[in-house]
Coordinates of C-alpha atoms and ligand atoms in Angstrom, one line a residue:
M1 CA 44.0 48.8 -26.4
Q2 CA 43.9 51.8 -26.4
P3 CA 43.3 53.7 -22.6
Y4 CA 40.9 55.7 -21.9
Y5 CA 40.3 57.0 -18.0
I6 CA 37.7 58.7 -17.0
T7 CA 36.3 60.2 -13.1
T8 CA 33.9 61.4 -11.5
P9 CA 34.2 63.6 -8.9
I10 CA 34.4 62.1 -4.8
Y11 CA 31.1 62.6 -3.5
Y12 CA 30.8 64.5 -0.1
V13 CA 29.2 62.5 2.5
N14 CA 27.6 65.0 4.6
D15 CA 24.3 65.1 2.3
E16 CA 22.6 61.6 0.7
P17 CA 22.7 61.7 -2.8
H18 CA 20.8 64.2 -4.7
L19 CA 19.6 65.2 -8.8
G20 CA 23.1 67.0 -9.0
H21 CA 25.0 63.6 -8.2
M22 CA 23.9 61.4 -10.4
Y23 CA 24.3 64.1 -13.5
T24 CA 27.9 64.4 -13.5
T25 CA 27.9 59.8 -12.8
I26 CA 25.4 59.0 -15.9
A27 CA 27.0 61.9 -17.7
A28 CA 30.5 60.4 -17.2
D29 CA 28.5 56.5 -17.1
V30 CA 27.7 57.3 -21.2
L31 CA 31.4 58.4 -21.8
A32 CA 32.6 55.6 -20.5
R33 CA 30.3 53.3 -22.0
H34 CA 30.6 54.7 -25.9
Q35 CA 34.8 54.2 -25.4
R36 CA 33.5 50.7 -25.1
L37 CA 31.6 50.6 -27.1
S38 CA 34.1 52.1 -29.3
G39 CA 37.0 49.3 -28.4
K40 CA 39.2 51.5 -25.8
D41 CA 40.3 49.9 -22.5
V42 CA 38.1 52.1 -19.9
F43 CA 38.6 52.8 -16.3
F44 CA 35.9 54.7 -14.9
L45 CA 36.0 55.7 -11.0
T46 CA 33.5 56.7 -8.6
G47 CA 33.2 56.8 -5.3
V48 CA 32.6 59.5 -2.2
D49 CA 34.9 61.9 0.0
E50 CA 34.5 61.6 3.5
H51 CA 37.4 63.2 5.8
G52 CA 36.7 67.1 6.5
Q53 CA 35.3 69.1 8.6
K54 CA 31.7 69.5 7.1
V55 CA 31.4 66.1 7.8
Q56 CA 32.6 65.5 11.2
Q57 CA 30.7 67.9 12.3
A58 CA 27.6 66.6 10.1
A59 CA 28.4 63.8 12.2
E60 CA 29.2 65.3 15.4
A61 CA 25.3 67.1 15.1
R62 CA 24.0 63.4 14.7
G63 CA 25.8 62.2 17.2
I64 CA 27.9 59.5 15.3
E65 CA 31.4 59.0 14.5
P66 CA 32.6 60.2 11.3
I67 CA 33.3 56.8 9.7
A68 CA 29.4 55.9 10.5
L69 CA 28.4 58.9 8.5
A70 CA 29.9 58.0 6.2
D71 CA 29.4 53.8 6.0
Q72 CA 25.6 55.4 5.7
V73 CA 26.1 57.4 3.3
V74 CA 28.6 54.9 1.0
A75 CA 25.6 52.9 1.4
R76 CA 23.0 54.5 -0.3
Y77 CA 25.4 55.9 -3.7
Q78 CA 26.7 52.0 -3.7
S79 CA 23.0 51.0 -3.5
L80 CA 21.3 54.0 -5.8
W81 CA 24.2 53.5 -9.2
P82 CA 22.7 49.7 -10.0
E83 CA 19.7 50.8 -10.3
L84 CA 21.2 53.8 -12.3
S85 CA 22.4 51.0 -14.5
I86 CA 26.0 53.1 -13.7
S87 CA 29.1 51.0 -15.0
H88 CA 32.3 52.2 -13.1
N89 CA 34.9 50.2 -12.7
D90 CA 35.8 51.0 -8.9
F91 CA 34.5 53.2 -5.7
I92 CA 36.9 55.3 -4.1
R93 CA 36.3 55.8 -0.1
T94 CA 38.4 58.1 0.8
S95 CA 38.7 56.8 4.8
S96 CA 40.3 53.5 3.1
E97 CA 43.8 52.6 3.5
R98 CA 44.7 52.6 0.1
H99 CA 43.4 56.3 -0.2
H100 CA 45.7 57.1 3.4
K101 CA 49.5 55.5 1.6
A102 CA 48.4 57.8 -1.2
V103 CA 48.0 60.9 0.0
Q104 CA 50.3 60.3 2.5
A105 CA 53.1 60.1 -0.6
M106 CA 51.9 62.6 -2.4
W107 CA 52.5 64.9 0.6
C108 CA 56.1 63.9 0.7
R109 CA 56.3 64.2 -3.1
L110 CA 55.6 67.9 -3.0
E111 CA 57.6 68.1 0.0
N112 CA 60.1 66.7 -1.8
A113 CA 60.3 68.7 -4.4
G114 CA 60.7 71.5 -1.5
A115 CA 57.1 72.6 -2.8
I116 CA 55.2 72.1 0.8
Y117 CA 56.7 74.8 4.0
K118 CA 55.4 75.3 7.2
G119 CA 54.3 78.5 8.2
F120 CA 51.7 80.6 10.1
Y121 CA 48.3 81.4 9.5
E122 CA 45.7 83.8 10.3
D123 CA 42.5 84.4 7.8
W124 CA 39.0 83.8 7.6
Y125 CA 37.5 79.9 6.5
C126 CA 34.1 79.2 5.7
V127 CA 33.2 75.4 6.6
P128 CA 30.6 75.3 4.2
C129 CA 32.1 75.8 1.5
E130 CA 35.7 74.0 2.7
S131 CA 37.2 77.5 1.5
Y132 CA 40.0 80.2 2.7
W133 CA 39.8 83.7 2.5
T134 CA 41.5 86.6 2.7
E135 CA 39.3 90.3 5.0
T136 CA 39.4 91.8 1.5
Q137 CA 37.4 88.5 0.1
L138 CA 35.1 88.7 2.1
K139 CA 31.5 90.8 2.0
D140 CA 29.8 92.2 4.3
A141 CA 32.8 90.6 6.6
K142 CA 30.9 87.0 5.5
C143 CA 31.3 84.3 2.3
W144 CA 30.1 85.2 -0.9
D145 CA 32.0 82.1 -2.7
N146 CA 28.2 81.5 -4.1
H147 CA 29.3 79.1 -6.9
H148 CA 30.5 76.3 -4.5
C149 CA 27.0 77.0 -1.7
P150 CA 24.4 78.7 -3.9
D151 CA 23.1 80.1 -0.7
C152 CA 26.4 81.6 0.7
T153 CA 26.5 84.5 2.7
R154 CA 27.4 82.7 6.2
E155 CA 29.4 83.3 8.6
V156 CA 33.5 82.9 8.0
E157 CA 35.4 81.7 10.8
K158 CA 38.8 83.8 11.8
V159 CA 41.5 81.1 11.8
Q160 CA 44.5 81.4 13.3
E161 CA 47.1 78.8 13.6
E162 CA 50.0 77.1 12.1
T163 CA 50.0 75.5 9.1
Y164 CA 51.3 73.8 6.8
F165 CA 51.5 75.7 3.0
F166 CA 51.5 74.5 -0.6
R167 CA 53.3 76.8 -2.7
L168 CA 50.4 77.6 -5.1
S169 CA 52.4 80.7 -6.3
A170 CA 55.0 79.3 -8.2
Y171 CA 53.1 77.3 -10.5
Q172 CA 51.7 79.9 -11.6
D173 CA 53.4 81.2 -14.9
R174 CA 53.7 77.5 -15.8
L175 CA 50.0 76.8 -15.3
I176 CA 49.2 80.1 -17.5
A177 CA 51.7 78.7 -19.9
Y178 CA 50.1 75.1 -20.1
I179 CA 46.8 76.5 -20.6
K180 CA 46.9 78.6 -22.9
D181 CA 49.4 75.9 -25.3
N182 CA 46.7 73.4 -24.1
P183 CA 43.3 74.4 -25.4
D184 CA 41.9 71.2 -24.9
F185 CA 42.5 71.4 -21.3
I186 CA 39.6 72.9 -19.7
A187 CA 36.5 73.1 -21.0
P188 CA 33.7 74.7 -21.8
E189 CA 36.1 77.7 -23.4
S190 CA 33.7 79.9 -21.4
R191 CA 35.9 78.1 -17.8
R192 CA 39.0 78.1 -19.7
N193 CA 39.1 81.9 -19.7
E194 CA 37.6 82.6 -16.6
V195 CA 40.1 80.1 -14.4
L196 CA 42.2 82.3 -16.8
R197 CA 41.7 85.7 -15.3
F198 CA 41.8 83.8 -11.9
I199 CA 44.9 82.5 -11.9
E200 CA 46.2 85.9 -13.6
G201 CA 44.7 88.1 -10.5
G202 CA 47.2 85.7 -8.2
L203 CA 48.2 82.3 -7.0
R204 CA 48.3 83.0 -3.2
D205 CA 49.8 79.9 -0.8
L206 CA 47.8 77.5 -0.4
S207 CA 46.7 76.3 3.5
V208 CA 46.5 72.4 3.5
S209 CA 46.7 71.2 6.6
R210 CA 44.5 71.9 10.0
T211 CA 44.8 71.3 13.7
T212 CA 41.5 71.8 14.8
F213 CA 39.9 69.1 14.4
S214 CA 41.2 65.4 13.2
W215 CA 38.9 63.8 10.9
G216 CA 41.1 63.3 8.4
V217 CA 44.5 62.0 6.9
P218 CA 47.8 62.7 9.9
V219 CA 50.6 64.9 7.6
P220 CA 53.6 62.7 7.5
G221 CA 55.7 63.5 9.9
D222 CA 53.7 66.1 12.0
E223 CA 50.4 64.1 13.3
K224 CA 49.4 66.6 15.1
H225 CA 48.4 68.6 11.5
V226 CA 45.8 66.3 9.1
V227 CA 45.6 67.2 4.9
Y228 CA 43.3 69.6 4.0
V229 CA 41.0 67.8 2.3
W230 CA 40.8 69.2 -1.4
I231 CA 44.5 67.7 -1.5
D232 CA 43.3 64.6 0.3
A233 CA 39.9 64.4 -1.9
L234 CA 42.3 65.6 -5.6
T235 CA 44.4 62.4 -4.9
N236 CA 41.2 59.6 -5.1
Y237 CA 41.8 59.9 -8.8
L238 CA 46.2 58.9 -7.9
T239 CA 45.2 56.1 -5.8
A240 CA 42.4 54.3 -7.4
V241 CA 44.7 53.3 -10.8
G242 CA 47.2 52.4 -8.5
F243 CA 49.8 54.9 -6.5
P244 CA 52.0 54.7 -4.7
E245 CA 52.6 51.4 -5.5
Q246 CA 53.2 52.5 -9.0
E247 CA 55.0 56.0 -8.8
N248 CA 53.9 57.0 -12.6
P249 CA 51.1 54.8 -12.4
T250 CA 50.4 53.0 -16.2
R251 CA 46.7 54.4 -16.7
W252 CA 47.4 58.3 -15.5
P253 CA 46.7 60.6 -16.4
A254 CA 43.0 60.8 -17.1
S255 CA 41.3 61.7 -20.2
V256 CA 38.8 63.4 -18.7
H257 CA 37.5 64.4 -15.2
L258 CA 34.0 65.2 -15.6
I259 CA 33.2 67.9 -12.5
G260 CA 30.5 70.7 -12.0
K261 CA 31.4 74.8 -12.0
D262 CA 31.3 74.7 -8.3
I263 CA 34.6 73.2 -8.0
L264 CA 36.6 74.1 -11.2
R265 CA 39.0 76.1 -9.2
F266 CA 40.0 72.9 -7.6
H267 CA 40.9 70.6 -10.7
A268 CA 41.7 73.3 -12.9
I269 CA 44.1 75.3 -10.3
Y270 CA 45.3 73.2 -7.3
W271 CA 45.2 70.0 -8.8
P272 CA 47.5 70.7 -12.0
C273 CA 50.0 72.5 -10.1
M274 CA 50.3 69.7 -7.1
L275 CA 50.5 67.4 -10.1
M276 CA 53.4 69.6 -11.5
A277 CA 55.6 69.9 -8.1
A278 CA 54.9 66.1 -8.0
E279 CA 56.1 65.8 -11.7
L280 CA 54.0 64.1 -12.5
P281 CA 51.4 64.0 -16.4
M282 CA 48.3 66.4 -15.8
P283 CA 45.2 65.4 -17.1
E284 CA 43.9 65.7 -20.6
R285 CA 41.4 67.3 -20.4
V286 CA 38.3 69.0 -17.1
F287 CA 35.5 69.5 -17.8
A288 CA 32.8 71.4 -15.8
H289 CA 29.2 71.3 -16.2
G290 CA 26.5 73.4 -15.4
W291 CA 24.1 73.4 -12.3
W292 CA 20.1 72.8 -12.5
T293 CA 17.6 74.1 -10.8
V294 CA 14.1 72.4 -10.5
E295 CA 11.4 74.2 -11.9
G296 CA 12.4 76.8 -12.1
E297 CA 14.7 77.2 -8.4
K298 CA 17.7 76.4 -6.8
M299 CA 18.1 73.3 -4.9
S300 CA 18.9 73.9 -1.7
K301 CA 18.5 71.3 1.4
S302 CA 16.9 73.9 3.7
K303 CA 14.0 74.6 1.2
G304 CA 13.2 71.2 1.7
N305 CA 12.9 71.0 -2.7
A306 CA 16.5 68.2 -3.9
L307 CA 15.1 66.2 -6.4
R308 CA 16.5 62.7 -4.7
P309 CA 16.5 59.5 -6.8
A310 CA 14.3 57.4 -4.8
D311 CA 11.5 59.5 -5.6
L312 CA 12.8 60.0 -9.4
L313 CA 12.6 56.4 -10.0
A314 CA 9.4 55.5 -8.6
K315 CA 8.2 57.6 -11.2
Y316 CA 10.3 57.1 -14.3
D317 CA 12.5 54.9 -15.8
A318 CA 15.9 55.2 -15.5
D319 CA 17.5 55.2 -19.3
V320 CA 14.6 58.3 -19.7
L321 CA 16.4 60.4 -17.0
R322 CA 19.4 59.7 -18.7
Y323 CA 18.2 60.7 -21.4
F324 CA 16.9 63.8 -20.2
L325 CA 19.1 65.2 -18.0
L326 CA 21.5 64.5 -21.4
R327 CA 19.5 66.3 -24.4
E328 CA 17.6 68.6 -22.4
I329 CA 20.3 71.6 -21.6
P330 CA 23.9 72.0 -23.6
F331 CA 26.6 69.8 -21.4
G332 CA 28.3 73.1 -19.4
Q333 CA 25.3 75.4 -19.4
D334 CA 23.0 75.4 -16.9
G335 CA 19.2 74.2 -16.7
D336 CA 16.0 73.9 -15.4
F337 CA 14.7 70.7 -14.7
S338 CA 10.3 70.2 -15.2
F339 CA 8.2 67.4 -15.3
D340 CA 6.4 68.6 -17.9
S341 CA 10.0 69.2 -20.8
L342 CA 11.0 65.7 -19.6
K343 CA 7.4 64.6 -20.2
A344 CA 7.6 66.7 -23.6
R345 CA 10.5 65.0 -24.7
H346 CA 9.6 62.0 -23.8
N347 CA 6.5 61.7 -25.9
S348 CA 7.8 63.6 -28.6
E349 CA 11.5 62.0 -28.8
L350 CA 11.3 58.6 -27.9
A351 CA 7.6 57.2 -27.5
N352 CA 7.0 59.8 -31.5
D353 CA 10.3 59.2 -33.1
V354 CA 12.6 55.7 -32.1
G355 CA 9.5 54.4 -30.7
N356 CA 7.4 54.5 -33.4
L357 CA 9.8 53.9 -35.8
L358 CA 10.4 50.6 -34.0
N359 CA 7.3 49.6 -33.8
R360 CA 5.8 50.6 -37.5
S361 CA 9.0 48.4 -39.2
L362 CA 8.7 46.0 -37.0
A363 CA 4.5 45.2 -37.3
M364 CA 5.1 45.5 -41.6
L365 CA 7.2 43.3 -41.1
K366 CA 5.5 40.7 -39.2
K367 CA 2.2 41.3 -41.3
Y368 CA 3.8 41.7 -44.8
N369 CA 6.0 38.4 -44.0
A370 CA 5.8 37.0 -40.8
S371 CA 9.3 38.4 -39.2
I372 CA 11.8 37.1 -41.7
L373 CA 14.0 39.5 -43.4
G374 CA 14.1 39.1 -47.6
D375 CA 16.3 39.1 -49.4
V376 CA 17.7 42.5 -50.2
G377 CA 17.6 43.8 -54.6
E378 CA 19.2 46.5 -55.7
E379 CA 20.1 49.7 -53.8
A380 CA 17.4 52.7 -55.3
P381 CA 19.2 56.6 -54.4
M382 CA 17.1 56.5 -51.2
D383 CA 18.3 53.5 -49.4
R384 CA 22.0 55.0 -50.3
A385 CA 21.0 57.4 -48.4
L386 CA 19.8 56.3 -45.5
I387 CA 23.1 54.3 -45.8
A388 CA 25.0 57.6 -46.4
D389 CA 23.2 59.5 -43.2
I390 CA 23.6 56.4 -40.6
E391 CA 27.4 56.1 -41.2
G392 CA 27.9 59.3 -40.7
M393 CA 25.6 59.6 -37.2
Q394 CA 28.1 57.2 -36.0
R395 CA 31.4 59.2 -36.8
D396 CA 30.0 62.4 -36.3
V397 CA 28.5 61.1 -32.4
D398 CA 32.4 59.6 -31.8
S399 CA 33.5 62.8 -32.3
L400 CA 30.7 64.9 -30.6
L401 CA 31.1 62.7 -27.8
N402 CA 34.8 62.9 -27.6
R403 CA 33.9 67.1 -26.1
Q404 CA 31.8 66.1 -24.1
A405 CA 28.8 67.5 -26.5
F406 CA 26.0 65.0 -25.1
H407 CA 23.3 66.9 -26.8
L408 CA 24.9 67.4 -29.7
A409 CA 25.2 63.8 -30.5
L410 CA 21.4 63.0 -29.0
E411 CA 20.5 65.7 -32.1
R412 CA 22.4 64.2 -34.8
I413 CA 20.7 60.7 -33.4
N414 CA 17.3 62.2 -32.7
S415 CA 18.0 63.7 -37.3
V416 CA 18.4 60.3 -38.3
I417 CA 15.2 58.6 -36.9
K418 CA 13.0 61.1 -38.6
H419 CA 14.8 60.3 -41.7
G420 CA 13.6 56.9 -41.3
N421 CA 10.2 58.1 -40.6
R422 CA 11.0 59.9 -43.7
Y423 CA 12.4 57.0 -45.3
V424 CA 9.2 54.9 -44.8
E425 CA 6.3 57.6 -45.8
D426 CA 8.3 58.0 -48.9
N427 CA 8.8 54.5 -49.8
A428 CA 5.5 53.4 -48.4
P429 CA 5.5 49.7 -47.6
W430 CA 2.3 49.2 -47.7
A431 CA 1.0 50.7 -51.3
L432 CA 4.2 48.2 -51.9
A433 CA 2.7 45.1 -50.9
K434 CA -0.7 46.2 -52.4
V435 CA 0.4 46.5 -55.6
G436 CA 2.9 43.1 -54.9
N437 CA 6.0 44.7 -55.6
V438 CA 8.1 41.8 -52.9
A439 CA 11.4 42.4 -54.5
R440 CA 11.3 46.4 -53.0
L441 CA 8.9 45.7 -50.6
N442 CA 11.2 42.9 -49.1
T443 CA 14.8 45.6 -49.8
V444 CA 13.2 48.7 -48.1
L445 CA 11.9 46.3 -44.5
Y446 CA 16.0 45.7 -44.5
H447 CA 17.1 49.3 -44.2
L448 CA 14.6 50.1 -42.0
I449 CA 15.3 47.2 -39.9
E450 CA 19.3 47.4 -39.7
S451 CA 19.4 51.4 -39.3
L452 CA 16.9 50.3 -35.9
R453 CA 19.7 48.0 -35.1
L454 CA 22.3 51.0 -35.9
I455 CA 20.5 53.2 -33.8
A456 CA 20.0 51.3 -30.8
I457 CA 23.5 50.5 -30.6
Q458 CA 24.7 53.9 -30.8
L459 CA 21.7 55.1 -28.8
S460 CA 22.8 52.2 -26.1
P461 CA 25.5 54.1 -24.1
F462 CA 22.9 56.5 -23.0
M463 CA 19.5 54.4 -22.4
P464 CA 21.4 50.7 -22.0
K465 CA 18.7 48.9 -20.5
K466 CA 16.0 50.1 -23.4
M467 CA 18.7 49.9 -26.0
A468 CA 18.9 45.7 -24.7
E469 CA 15.0 46.0 -25.1
M470 CA 15.0 47.0 -28.9
L471 CA 17.6 45.4 -29.8
H472 CA 16.4 42.3 -28.5
Q473 CA 13.2 42.7 -30.6
I474 CA 15.7 43.1 -33.9
M475 CA 17.6 40.3 -33.1
N476 CA 15.2 38.0 -31.9
D477 CA 17.7 37.3 -29.5
D478 CA 19.2 37.8 -25.9
V479 CA 21.8 40.6 -26.7
N480 CA 24.8 41.7 -23.7
I481 CA 24.7 45.2 -24.3
D482 CA 28.0 46.0 -22.0
D483 CA 30.3 43.9 -24.3
L484 CA 29.0 45.0 -27.9
R485 CA 31.9 46.2 -29.3
L486 CA 31.3 48.4 -32.8
I487 CA 33.8 46.8 -34.5
D488 CA 32.0 43.6 -34.6
C489 CA 28.5 44.7 -35.4
A490 CA 29.0 48.4 -36.5
G491 CA 29.1 47.8 -40.1
W492 CA 26.0 48.1 -42.7
G493 CA 24.9 44.4 -43.9
F494 CA 24.8 42.0 -40.4
L495 CA 21.8 41.3 -40.4
Q496 CA 21.2 38.7 -42.9
A497 CA 18.3 36.8 -45.2
D498 CA 16.2 34.7 -43.8
H499 CA 16.5 36.6 -39.7
T500 CA 13.3 36.1 -38.0
C501 CA 13.0 39.5 -36.0
Q502 CA 10.4 39.6 -33.2
T503 CA 6.8 41.1 -32.8
P504 CA 7.0 44.6 -31.7
A505 CA 6.6 46.3 -28.3
P506 CA 6.4 49.1 -27.3
I507 CA 9.7 50.1 -25.9
F508 CA 8.5 53.6 -24.8
P509 CA 5.0 53.8 -23.6
R510 CA 3.3 57.0 -23.9
M511 CA 3.8 58.9 -20.7
E512 CA 0.1 60.6 -20.2
Ligands
MSP1 N1 33.8 66.3 -2.5 C1 34.0 67.0 -3.3 C2 34.5 67.2 -5.1 C3 36.0 66.4 -4.6 S1 35.9 66.2 -5.6 C4 37.8 65.9 -5.6 C5 32.3 67.9 -4.2 N2 31.6 67.2 -3.7 S2 29.4 67.4 -3.8 O1 29.1 66.0 -3.2 O2 29.4 68.8 -2.9 O3 29.2 67.7 -5.2 C6 29.6 67.2 -6.4 C7 28.9 67.1 -7.9 O4 28.0 67.3 -7.1 C8 29.9 69.0 -7.8 O5 30.4 68.4 -9.2 C9 28.2 69.7 -7.8 O6 28.8 70.3 -9.2 C10 27.6 68.9 -7.9 N3 26.1 69.6 -8.2 C11 25.6 69.5 -7.1 N4 25.0 70.3 -7.3 C12 24.3 70.5 -8.4 C13 23.4 70.6 -9.5 N5 22.5 71.6 -8.8 N6 23.1 70.6 -10.4 C14 24.3 69.5 -11.1 N7 25.2 69.6 -10.1 C15 25.5 70.0 -8.9 O7 32.0 69.1 -3.9

């Protein structure tokens, strides 16, 4: 089986989960589910980033130990993911022993490669951004890394300390060449160009240890130093696949790292350079998505407008949220979350289009043939056109999802649903029933139900629970969505004459 390894960022434990965390994780889940359906051997990783000054300070502010804070937030994530039908294979915590070992092994590997040296550091540090700046990179003597911290014009701290450096500069030319030779490595295109421009501006060696706090992984052989949180965090992608027990883990490299645009520099520059130094293969792809605003405003803790999963799930079905998040904006671009647009999409695309096609088809089958599929007669050009559209859609969805174009994949599926609704109008089964054209009526109803079955399968990575319901009505039996494989069920003609479907029940009741 072809392996497919997909990751989300590991989320900081100094904040509770919000819409942004849900977004990346849902997107990764859709890809994991699609690839499983396609027969790949999927390993889907998510988890939490527990170390660093930011977390230590958040814990101090609450008067608890960092690990106690981490435990609380971890519990939130671990109960949230099943509610959203997230099908991860592993959940990594950076405080775990397996991860400490991996970070220390990575450190030694970098050191043995001559990529780490001890020096003296004098620079400015922005704690919320976990980023170092030189004097000239500051704006009005303040941080302005406004990607990572949307509100950032914050005070920076002068840091002066003994530190270990990673020779980032030594890998600059190799990285540029690699990015140029591998056009699919960083996506979308605009982000790739941004990264190239940044590297071409010159890379400075990176300070990769701190002595001013202790919440982290100690540097091997020099325990007063703690490994810089990004070196620690990025290594999680190797920990989970068995590094360092496996020196060259069989599941590595990752097929895709899904991340937000704010953490692109870490994934597209630091991480590849670390891997080059450690002589490990590059991830196949790094895809940086955009950021959500809420009703036109940036989400922020201070405004208190961050959308929290519990509030969203109290109002909306998890699958409807999954659908909306991936349908509403092209993956890679920024977009706005508004309740009006969620309702509008739900009512038009889910309730009206797919919901209605399912309902009317099953209702007609019940009315005209007691819910039993009849024999298929000779196929008309209209029937062949519908089958060809379905088969084209199956291929297109696969190639679109292979480049993370979720919104286009959904558009393509929706175009087949519209085709199905047109097919109903064009064939007017009620008129066929009236004139007693049973052969043609059976053929038309079969084409509708078989199309719906194949549509539900293609939509199942996006809406696993809803599509399980839809398939249940069609198959008249429980369908284990997680175990479906295209090879067993995606061919036209799977449903047989004499199969009995269920009476329809609306799966997307209209939102008022
Ligand atoms: N711990 C680091 C990642 C380390 S990965 C080796 C981190 N964590 S985070 O919790 O701050 O953010 C995780 C992800 O949430 C990022 O990919 C970020 O883009 C995403 N989002 C945070 N706010 C967001 C929106 N408003 N919209 C979409 N995604 C957003 O960074």
